[in-house]
Amino acid sequence: MPRTMTKLEAVREFERKEAEKIPASERLGFHLTPLVGWMNDPNGFCYYNGCFHLFYQYHPYNTVWGPMHWGHAVTTDLLHWDYQPCALAPDSSADSAGCFSGSAVETPDGRLLLMYTGVQPASTGHKEIQAQCVAVGDGRDFVKDRANPVITGDMLPDGFSTVDFRDPKIWYENGRYYCVASSRHVIDQGTILLFESPDGHAWKFVTVLDSCHDQLGKMWECPDFFALDGSQVLLVSPQEMRATDDSEFHAGEGTVALLGRYDPVTHAFARQKVQAVDYGLDFYAPQTTLAPDGRRIMVAWMQTWANTHNAPQHHPWFGRMTLPRELSVKQGRLYQNPVRELETLWAGETRLTDVQVDERTALPGIRGRSLDLTVKVHAAESPDCRRFTLRFAEAGGLFTEIRCDLDRGELAFDRSHCGSRRDIAHTRHIKVAPRDGLLTLRLILDKDCAELFLNDGACALTALVDTALEADGISFAADGGPVRLDVIGHPLK
Ligand code: FRU
């Protein structure tokens, strides 16, 4: 009798056949999309055996969320991705209701260890239980630990939820493994817990690193914890945030960077500063890795849960990752910029210096939906200009607009007129002022993806723009008086 296929073998065969039906033109230029079906959070982002590996929350059988698998892709330049077969399927008793988010680390003997949340089905009258699992492999095929789950709810102090207990981020340091994971505490709500292990398999609880104390949202998802430029950074993705008056945070799902000091002996984390990671409309669950050249690189799901319901399904896939971004900390602030490899996609240059703009105007050579565009707004030399606007993805009355109120130091990103008929948030406002008289905008476009970096990466704003690709116009205008600009455009290959 022929052996029946395992769940993982069946997925691998299914995705291989289905993916053949998706031509490259149906995908994005350089943003990763799922091989087939649905994608959410980045998982297991790491550099291993000569390339970057990026796994992702994956439901291969449909373009909506379902039983979670781990999809897998590799890249050497963070722009061109090679799909690998599905890495994990929910096929063991510890994860039969889903392999939720997690991370990866190379073991001292050169194997790749995946750590993820195994979801176990509810027994009657109960909710699903979440616990942490591991699987070890060669970077393609992984064997789940028979002892899974290796971190269970009964290892937690009183008051922590085992229903909300997930998203381990693992690292190896001074001969020991550590991981952070999130849980929900009855009083403190979103909480990040630290665990420690000598071998990656036997774990013990160490401490609570930080909690939201019912501020900064409720449950904190997808933590990441790393040292950068003399600071310690804790990234979390809170659910149910409240909007703040200073426009730092919007209501709903957010992404927050907590910057502070960490004592590796006592494991105490002292939070000093709090900021949004991204100020846009479609950004969630970021995860970082350390590149061999020392860069801390972050990638996020380019979506939020609020924007997934009834989202248009233009493609036989759903979900995408942001462009990988290089992180740094300057004067207590987290900066991010597109990875420098992006310059290898430049296919020409239009450089317009000292342009004076008044009425709405297009500029020669500046258009497109696959573009790396830098605009330097000389605010100090435009004394009468109160407001500068940049429209992109523009045609036939449709456009997305970036409005910079130079007097008030505010910027609005507004896709209300992009053509979307969906009743979702379409605008965000952020505080951003010119520095030494100059406001710099860098806008990266890849079909319906827009990523805006302000003042050399001091703020980033990510959004999807649901406008037909023929709308490739870009125009500039000033209110109050003329604005002086330098504009540099690089079409992207
Ligand atoms: C974040 C998240 C994680 C969870 C995963 C499930 O977007 O809710 O907390 O592990 O998605 O797909």
PDB file of C-alpha atoms in Angstrom, residues 5-130:
ATOM      1  CA  MET A   5       1.237  11.841   2.417  1.00  0.00           C
ATOM      2  CA  THR A   6       1.924  13.718   5.620  1.00  0.00           C
ATOM      3  CA  LYS A   7       0.171  17.039   6.096  1.00  0.00           C
ATOM      4  CA  LEU A   8       3.410  18.855   5.288  1.00  0.00           C
ATOM      5  CA  GLU A   9       4.032  16.816   2.134  1.00  0.00           C
ATOM      6  CA  ALA A  10       0.484  17.548   0.981  1.00  0.00           C
ATOM      7  CA  VAL A  11       0.939  21.285   1.543  1.00  0.00           C
ATOM      8  CA  ARG A  12       4.236  21.276  -0.284  1.00  0.00           C
ATOM      9  CA  GLU A  13       2.725  19.554  -3.285  1.00  0.00           C
ATOM     10  CA  PHE A  14      -0.312  21.861  -3.267  1.00  0.00           C
ATOM     11  CA  GLU A  15       1.680  25.090  -3.023  1.00  0.00           C
ATOM     12  CA  ARG A  16       4.138  24.017  -5.733  1.00  0.00           C
ATOM     13  CA  LYS A  17       1.327  23.329  -8.209  1.00  0.00           C
ATOM     14  CA  GLU A  18      -0.700  26.431  -7.332  1.00  0.00           C
ATOM     15  CA  ALA A  19       2.304  28.764  -7.377  1.00  0.00           C
ATOM     16  CA  GLU A  20       3.053  27.784 -10.985  1.00  0.00           C
ATOM     17  CA  LYS A  21      -0.218  29.444 -11.935  1.00  0.00           C
ATOM     18  CA  ILE A  22       0.881  32.835 -10.569  1.00  0.00           C
ATOM     19  CA  PRO A  23       2.973  34.759 -13.102  1.00  0.00           C
ATOM     20  CA  ALA A  24       5.672  37.131 -11.790  1.00  0.00           C
ATOM     21  CA  SER A  25       3.654  40.050 -13.182  1.00  0.00           C
ATOM     22  CA  GLU A  26       0.906  39.222 -10.633  1.00  0.00           C
ATOM     23  CA  ARG A  27       3.359  39.819  -7.805  1.00  0.00           C
ATOM     24  CA  LEU A  28       5.064  42.923  -6.465  1.00  0.00           C
ATOM     25  CA  GLY A  29       8.406  44.115  -7.760  1.00  0.00           C
ATOM     26  CA  PHE A  30      10.556  43.607  -4.667  1.00  0.00           C
ATOM     27  CA  HIS A  31       8.199  43.140  -1.715  1.00  0.00           C
ATOM     28  CA  LEU A  32       7.715  39.538  -0.577  1.00  0.00           C
ATOM     29  CA  THR A  33       4.250  38.033  -1.099  1.00  0.00           C
ATOM     30  CA  PRO A  34       3.161  34.543   0.027  1.00  0.00           C
ATOM     31  CA  LEU A  35       3.933  31.708  -2.345  1.00  0.00           C
ATOM     32  CA  VAL A  36       0.179  31.068  -2.474  1.00  0.00           C
ATOM     33  CA  GLY A  37      -2.740  31.918  -0.176  1.00  0.00           C
ATOM     34  CA  TRP A  38      -2.527  34.121   2.900  1.00  0.00           C
ATOM     35  CA  MET A  39       0.433  35.728   4.705  1.00  0.00           C
ATOM     36  CA  ASN A  40       0.649  37.602   8.006  1.00  0.00           C
ATOM     37  CA  ASP A  41       3.528  38.183  10.436  1.00  0.00           C
ATOM     38  CA  PRO A  42       7.197  37.758   9.529  1.00  0.00           C
ATOM     39  CA  ASN A  43       8.656  34.824  11.459  1.00  0.00           C
ATOM     40  CA  GLY A  44      12.127  33.361  11.918  1.00  0.00           C
ATOM     41  CA  PHE A  45      13.951  36.225  10.200  1.00  0.00           C
ATOM     42  CA  CYS A  46      17.636  35.270  10.338  1.00  0.00           C
ATOM     43  CA  TYR A  47      20.887  34.964   8.421  1.00  0.00           C
ATOM     44  CA  TYR A  48      21.838  31.301   8.069  1.00  0.00           C
ATOM     45  CA  ASN A  49      24.111  29.379   5.703  1.00  0.00           C
ATOM     46  CA  GLY A  50      24.932  32.305   3.428  1.00  0.00           C
ATOM     47  CA  CYS A  51      21.512  33.911   3.033  1.00  0.00           C
ATOM     48  CA  PHE A  52      18.678  35.604   4.854  1.00  0.00           C
ATOM     49  CA  HIS A  53      15.727  33.366   5.706  1.00  0.00           C
ATOM     50  CA  LEU A  54      12.299  34.820   6.217  1.00  0.00           C
ATOM     51  CA  PHE A  55       9.433  32.626   7.334  1.00  0.00           C
ATOM     52  CA  TYR A  56       5.895  33.891   7.593  1.00  0.00           C
ATOM     53  CA  GLN A  57       2.461  33.125   9.010  1.00  0.00           C
ATOM     54  CA  TYR A  58       0.873  31.258   6.148  1.00  0.00           C
ATOM     55  CA  HIS A  59      -2.457  29.757   5.162  1.00  0.00           C
ATOM     56  CA  PRO A  60      -1.657  28.172   1.805  1.00  0.00           C
ATOM     57  CA  TYR A  61      -5.156  26.924   1.075  1.00  0.00           C
ATOM     58  CA  ASN A  62      -6.953  30.261   1.030  1.00  0.00           C
ATOM     59  CA  THR A  63      -6.440  34.004   0.775  1.00  0.00           C
ATOM     60  CA  VAL A  64      -7.979  34.466   4.207  1.00  0.00           C
ATOM     61  CA  TRP A  65      -6.490  33.567   7.606  1.00  0.00           C
ATOM     62  CA  GLY A  66      -6.847  29.905   8.558  1.00  0.00           C
ATOM     63  CA  PRO A  67      -4.868  27.118  10.252  1.00  0.00           C
ATOM     64  CA  MET A  68      -1.415  28.629  10.507  1.00  0.00           C
ATOM     65  CA  HIS A  69       1.597  27.124   8.740  1.00  0.00           C
ATOM     66  CA  TRP A  70       5.026  28.675   8.264  1.00  0.00           C
ATOM     67  CA  GLY A  71       5.858  29.774   4.713  1.00  0.00           C
ATOM     68  CA  HIS A  72       9.506  30.278   3.837  1.00  0.00           C
ATOM     69  CA  ALA A  73      11.635  32.348   1.461  1.00  0.00           C
ATOM     70  CA  VAL A  74      15.357  33.135   1.210  1.00  0.00           C
ATOM     71  CA  THR A  75      17.291  36.059  -0.214  1.00  0.00           C
ATOM     72  CA  THR A  76      20.856  37.301  -0.453  1.00  0.00           C
ATOM     73  CA  ASP A  77      20.050  40.952  -1.187  1.00  0.00           C
ATOM     74  CA  LEU A  78      16.794  41.438   0.781  1.00  0.00           C
ATOM     75  CA  LEU A  79      15.022  42.351  -2.486  1.00  0.00           C
ATOM     76  CA  HIS A  80      14.897  39.199  -4.643  1.00  0.00           C
ATOM     77  CA  TRP A  81      13.248  36.285  -2.883  1.00  0.00           C
ATOM     78  CA  ASP A  82      13.427  32.554  -3.610  1.00  0.00           C
ATOM     79  CA  TYR A  83      10.520  30.567  -2.284  1.00  0.00           C
ATOM     80  CA  GLN A  84      11.248  27.477  -0.223  1.00  0.00           C
ATOM     81  CA  PRO A  85       8.791  24.711   0.607  1.00  0.00           C
ATOM     82  CA  CYS A  86       6.440  25.273   3.529  1.00  0.00           C
ATOM     83  CA  ALA A  87       8.494  24.851   6.709  1.00  0.00           C
ATOM     84  CA  LEU A  88       5.906  23.971   9.360  1.00  0.00           C
ATOM     85  CA  ALA A  89       2.379  22.589   9.194  1.00  0.00           C
ATOM     86  CA  PRO A  90       0.006  22.224  12.157  1.00  0.00           C
ATOM     87  CA  ASP A  91       0.499  18.461  12.275  1.00  0.00           C
ATOM     88  CA  SER A  92       1.416  17.558  15.857  1.00  0.00           C
ATOM     89  CA  SER A  93      -0.585  17.378  19.065  1.00  0.00           C
ATOM     90  CA  ALA A  94       1.236  20.451  20.433  1.00  0.00           C
ATOM     91  CA  ASP A  95       0.268  22.653  17.467  1.00  0.00           C
ATOM     92  CA  SER A  96      -2.729  21.007  15.816  1.00  0.00           C
ATOM     93  CA  ALA A  97      -4.709  24.268  15.918  1.00  0.00           C
ATOM     94  CA  GLY A  98      -1.869  26.299  14.413  1.00  0.00           C
ATOM     95  CA  CYS A  99       1.840  27.101  14.270  1.00  0.00           C
ATOM     96  CA  PHE A 100       1.700  30.750  15.311  1.00  0.00           C
ATOM     97  CA  SER A 101       4.439  33.358  15.166  1.00  0.00           C
ATOM     98  CA  GLY A 102       8.002  32.827  16.311  1.00  0.00           C
ATOM     99  CA  SER A 103      11.632  33.170  15.404  1.00  0.00           C
ATOM    100  CA  ALA A 104      14.836  31.327  14.477  1.00  0.00           C
ATOM    101  CA  VAL A 105      18.413  31.048  15.676  1.00  0.00           C
ATOM    102  CA  GLU A 106      21.476  29.146  14.519  1.00  0.00           C
ATOM    103  CA  THR A 107      22.671  26.534  17.031  1.00  0.00           C
ATOM    104  CA  PRO A 108      26.380  26.249  17.906  1.00  0.00           C
ATOM    105  CA  ASP A 109      26.555  23.026  15.824  1.00  0.00           C
ATOM    106  CA  GLY A 110      25.281  24.808  12.715  1.00  0.00           C
ATOM    107  CA  ARG A 111      21.607  23.806  12.642  1.00  0.00           C
ATOM    108  CA  LEU A 112      18.646  26.149  12.536  1.00  0.00           C
ATOM    109  CA  LEU A 113      16.305  26.135  15.508  1.00  0.00           C
ATOM    110  CA  LEU A 114      12.777  27.457  14.997  1.00  0.00           C
ATOM    111  CA  MET A 115      10.772  28.530  18.016  1.00  0.00           C
ATOM    112  CA  TYR A 116       7.065  29.139  17.572  1.00  0.00           C
ATOM    113  CA  THR A 117       3.732  29.158  19.334  1.00  0.00           C
ATOM    114  CA  GLY A 118       1.860  25.883  19.198  1.00  0.00           C
ATOM    115  CA  VAL A 119      -1.870  26.308  19.532  1.00  0.00           C
ATOM    116  CA  GLN A 120      -3.786  23.398  20.984  1.00  0.00           C
ATOM    117  CA  PRO A 121      -7.492  23.031  20.347  1.00  0.00           C
ATOM    118  CA  ALA A 122      -9.942  23.865  23.039  1.00  0.00           C
ATOM    119  CA  SER A 123     -11.286  21.051  25.163  1.00  0.00           C
ATOM    120  CA  THR A 124     -15.015  21.406  25.712  1.00  0.00           C
ATOM    121  CA  GLY A 125     -15.882  24.637  27.441  1.00  0.00           C
ATOM    122  CA  HIS A 126     -12.346  25.971  27.233  1.00  0.00           C
ATOM    123  CA  LYS A 127     -10.454  28.307  24.926  1.00  0.00           C
ATOM    124  CA  GLU A 128      -7.492  27.292  22.747  1.00  0.00           C
ATOM    125  CA  ILE A 129      -4.253  27.050  24.687  1.00  0.00           C
ATOM    126  CA  GLN A 130      -1.004  28.618  23.476  1.00  0.00           C
TER     127      GLN A 130
END
